[in-house]
Short mmCIF file of C-alpha atoms in Angstrom, two decimals:
data_model
loop_
_atom_site.label_atom_id
_atom_site.label_comp_id
_atom_site.label_asym_id
_atom_site.label_seq_id
_atom_site.Cartn_x
_atom_site.Cartn_y
_atom_site.Cartn_z
CA MET A 1 0.00 0.00 0.00
CA ILE A 2 2.83 2.41 0.81
CA MET A 3 4.61 1.58 -2.46
CA ALA A 4 1.40 2.28 -4.41
CA LEU A 5 1.05 5.63 -2.66
CA LEU A 6 4.69 6.45 -3.41
CA LEU A 7 4.18 5.58 -7.07
CA ASP A 8 1.07 7.74 -7.33
CA LEU A 9 2.69 10.69 -5.57
CA ALA A 10 5.82 10.36 -7.70
CA ASN A 11 3.64 10.41 -10.81
CA ILE A 12 1.84 13.55 -9.61
CA VAL A 13 4.91 15.50 -8.46
CA GLY A 14 7.07 14.30 -11.34
CA GLY A 15 4.33 15.14 -13.80
CA PHE A 16 4.07 18.59 -12.26
CA LEU A 17 7.80 19.13 -12.67
CA LEU A 18 7.62 18.03 -16.29
CA ALA A 19 4.47 20.03 -17.07
CA VAL A 20 5.50 23.28 -15.43
CA ALA A 21 6.33 24.81 -18.84
CA LEU A 22 2.65 24.55 -19.77
CA LEU A 23 1.28 25.25 -16.31
CA ARG A 24 3.15 28.58 -16.19
CA ARG A 25 0.95 29.79 -19.04
CA LEU A 26 -2.25 29.48 -16.96
CA PRO A 27 -3.78 32.84 -16.09
CA ARG A 28 -3.73 33.95 -12.44
CA VAL A 29 -1.94 30.85 -11.07
CA GLY A 30 0.88 30.36 -13.57
CA ASP A 31 3.38 32.61 -11.80
CA ASP A 32 2.74 30.96 -8.44
CA LEU A 33 3.09 27.50 -9.95
CA GLY A 34 6.34 28.56 -11.61
CA ARG A 35 7.77 29.81 -8.30
CA PHE A 36 6.68 26.61 -6.54
CA ALA A 37 8.26 24.50 -9.27
CA ALA A 38 11.50 26.46 -8.92
CA ARG A 39 11.56 25.54 -5.22
CA VAL A 40 10.80 21.86 -5.82
CA ALA A 41 13.02 21.43 -8.91
CA PRO A 42 16.26 20.77 -6.97
CA PHE A 43 14.58 17.68 -5.52
CA GLY A 44 13.43 16.40 -8.92
CA TRP A 45 16.16 13.76 -8.94
CA LEU A 46 14.74 12.31 -5.70
CA VAL A 47 11.25 12.16 -7.21
CA GLY A 48 12.76 10.46 -10.26
CA ILE A 49 14.44 7.79 -8.13
CA VAL A 50 11.22 7.12 -6.21
CA ALA A 51 9.28 6.87 -9.49
CA LEU A 52 11.83 4.45 -10.98
CA VAL A 53 11.99 2.25 -7.89
CA ALA A 54 8.23 2.11 -7.28
CA GLY A 55 7.40 1.68 -10.97
CA GLY A 56 10.07 -1.00 -11.37
CA TYR A 57 8.86 -2.82 -8.28
CA TYR A 58 5.28 -2.98 -9.54
CA LEU A 59 6.41 -3.88 -13.04
CA ILE A 60 8.33 -6.88 -11.69
CA VAL A 61 5.46 -7.86 -9.37
CA HIS A 62 2.88 -7.70 -12.15
CA LEU A 63 5.09 -9.50 -14.67
CA VAL A 64 5.77 -12.35 -12.25
CA SER A 65 2.49 -12.78 -10.38
CA GLY A 66 -0.01 -10.96 -12.60
CA PRO A 67 -2.69 -10.07 -13.35
CA ARG A 68 -1.15 -7.80 -16.05
CA VAL A 69 1.09 -4.79 -16.43
CA PHE A 70 -0.78 -1.59 -15.60
CA HIS A 71 -0.21 1.87 -17.02
CA PHE A 72 0.62 3.28 -13.57
CA GLU A 73 4.01 1.60 -13.43
CA VAL A 74 4.86 2.29 -17.07
CA VAL A 75 4.16 6.00 -16.59
CA GLY A 76 6.11 5.96 -13.31
CA ILE A 77 9.17 4.48 -15.00
CA ALA A 78 8.91 7.00 -17.85
CA VAL A 79 8.59 9.90 -15.37
CA GLY A 80 11.64 8.66 -13.49
CA LEU A 81 13.65 8.39 -16.70
CA ALA A 82 12.56 11.86 -17.84
CA LEU A 83 13.50 13.44 -14.51
CA LEU A 84 16.84 11.62 -14.31
CA TRP A 85 17.76 11.96 -17.99
CA ASP A 86 20.62 14.40 -17.42
CA ARG A 87 22.08 12.30 -14.61
CA LEU A 88 21.76 9.02 -16.52
CA THR A 89 23.18 10.18 -19.84
CA GLY A 90 25.38 13.10 -18.87
CA ARG A 91 23.63 15.31 -21.44
CA PRO A 92 21.32 18.14 -20.40
CA ALA A 93 17.62 17.34 -20.50
CA ALA A 94 15.27 19.21 -22.81
CA ARG A 95 13.86 21.89 -20.53
CA THR A 96 12.27 25.24 -21.18
CA ASP A 97 13.51 28.35 -19.46
CA GLU A 98 11.38 30.82 -17.57
CA GLY A 99 10.82 33.22 -20.47
CA THR A 100 10.46 30.81 -23.37
CA THR A 101 7.53 28.77 -24.54
CA ALA A 102 7.57 25.00 -24.69
CA THR A 103 8.41 23.70 -28.15
CA GLY A 104 9.70 20.43 -29.56
CA VAL A 105 10.86 17.91 -26.99
CA GLY A 106 10.07 20.33 -24.15
CA LEU A 107 6.44 20.48 -25.27
CA LEU A 108 6.30 16.70 -25.56
CA LEU A 109 7.63 16.34 -22.01
CA ALA A 110 5.16 18.93 -20.74
CA ILE A 111 2.23 17.09 -22.32
CA PHE A 112 3.53 13.83 -20.87
CA GLY A 113 3.71 15.60 -17.49
CA ILE A 114 0.01 16.44 -17.70
CA ILE A 115 -0.71 12.79 -18.53
CA ALA A 116 1.42 11.69 -15.55
CA ILE A 117 -0.54 13.99 -13.23
CA VAL A 118 -3.83 12.50 -14.43
CA VAL A 119 -2.49 8.94 -14.07
CA GLY A 120 -1.23 9.73 -10.55
CA LEU A 121 -4.59 11.13 -9.53
CA GLN A 122 -6.32 8.09 -11.03
CA GLY A 123 -3.98 5.84 -9.04
CA LEU A 124 -4.95 7.57 -5.81
CA PHE A 125 -8.60 6.66 -6.38
CA THR A 126 -8.05 3.17 -7.77
CA PRO A 127 -8.26 0.45 -5.11
CA ASP A 128 -5.13 -1.65 -4.58
CA GLY A 129 -5.27 -5.37 -5.10
#
């Protein structure tokens, strides 16, 4: 139960960190979300590790004992890889700066971040087991 909660929270927070380029464009709340993301961003690597570990754990559990692989763990692994991309490869990740708009790979990551937030929220309300 704790691992499922960690996976869902990692999907939500990691998705927020990935989607902040789009969320900054929201009227009235975008600036506040951008400032909050700037505070949380230094801990993005920790969220990525939690997402990789929890997603990998459930992927192994569901591959071995069933019933099937769920989208929660696949999204968690992808969020972890996206957040840890610069640490894993040594190349800088595709991010958007404060003043620029999201284009290309940055836009793709931001859209995936929105999807990860939705999947994390769905995981919170989906019963375990």
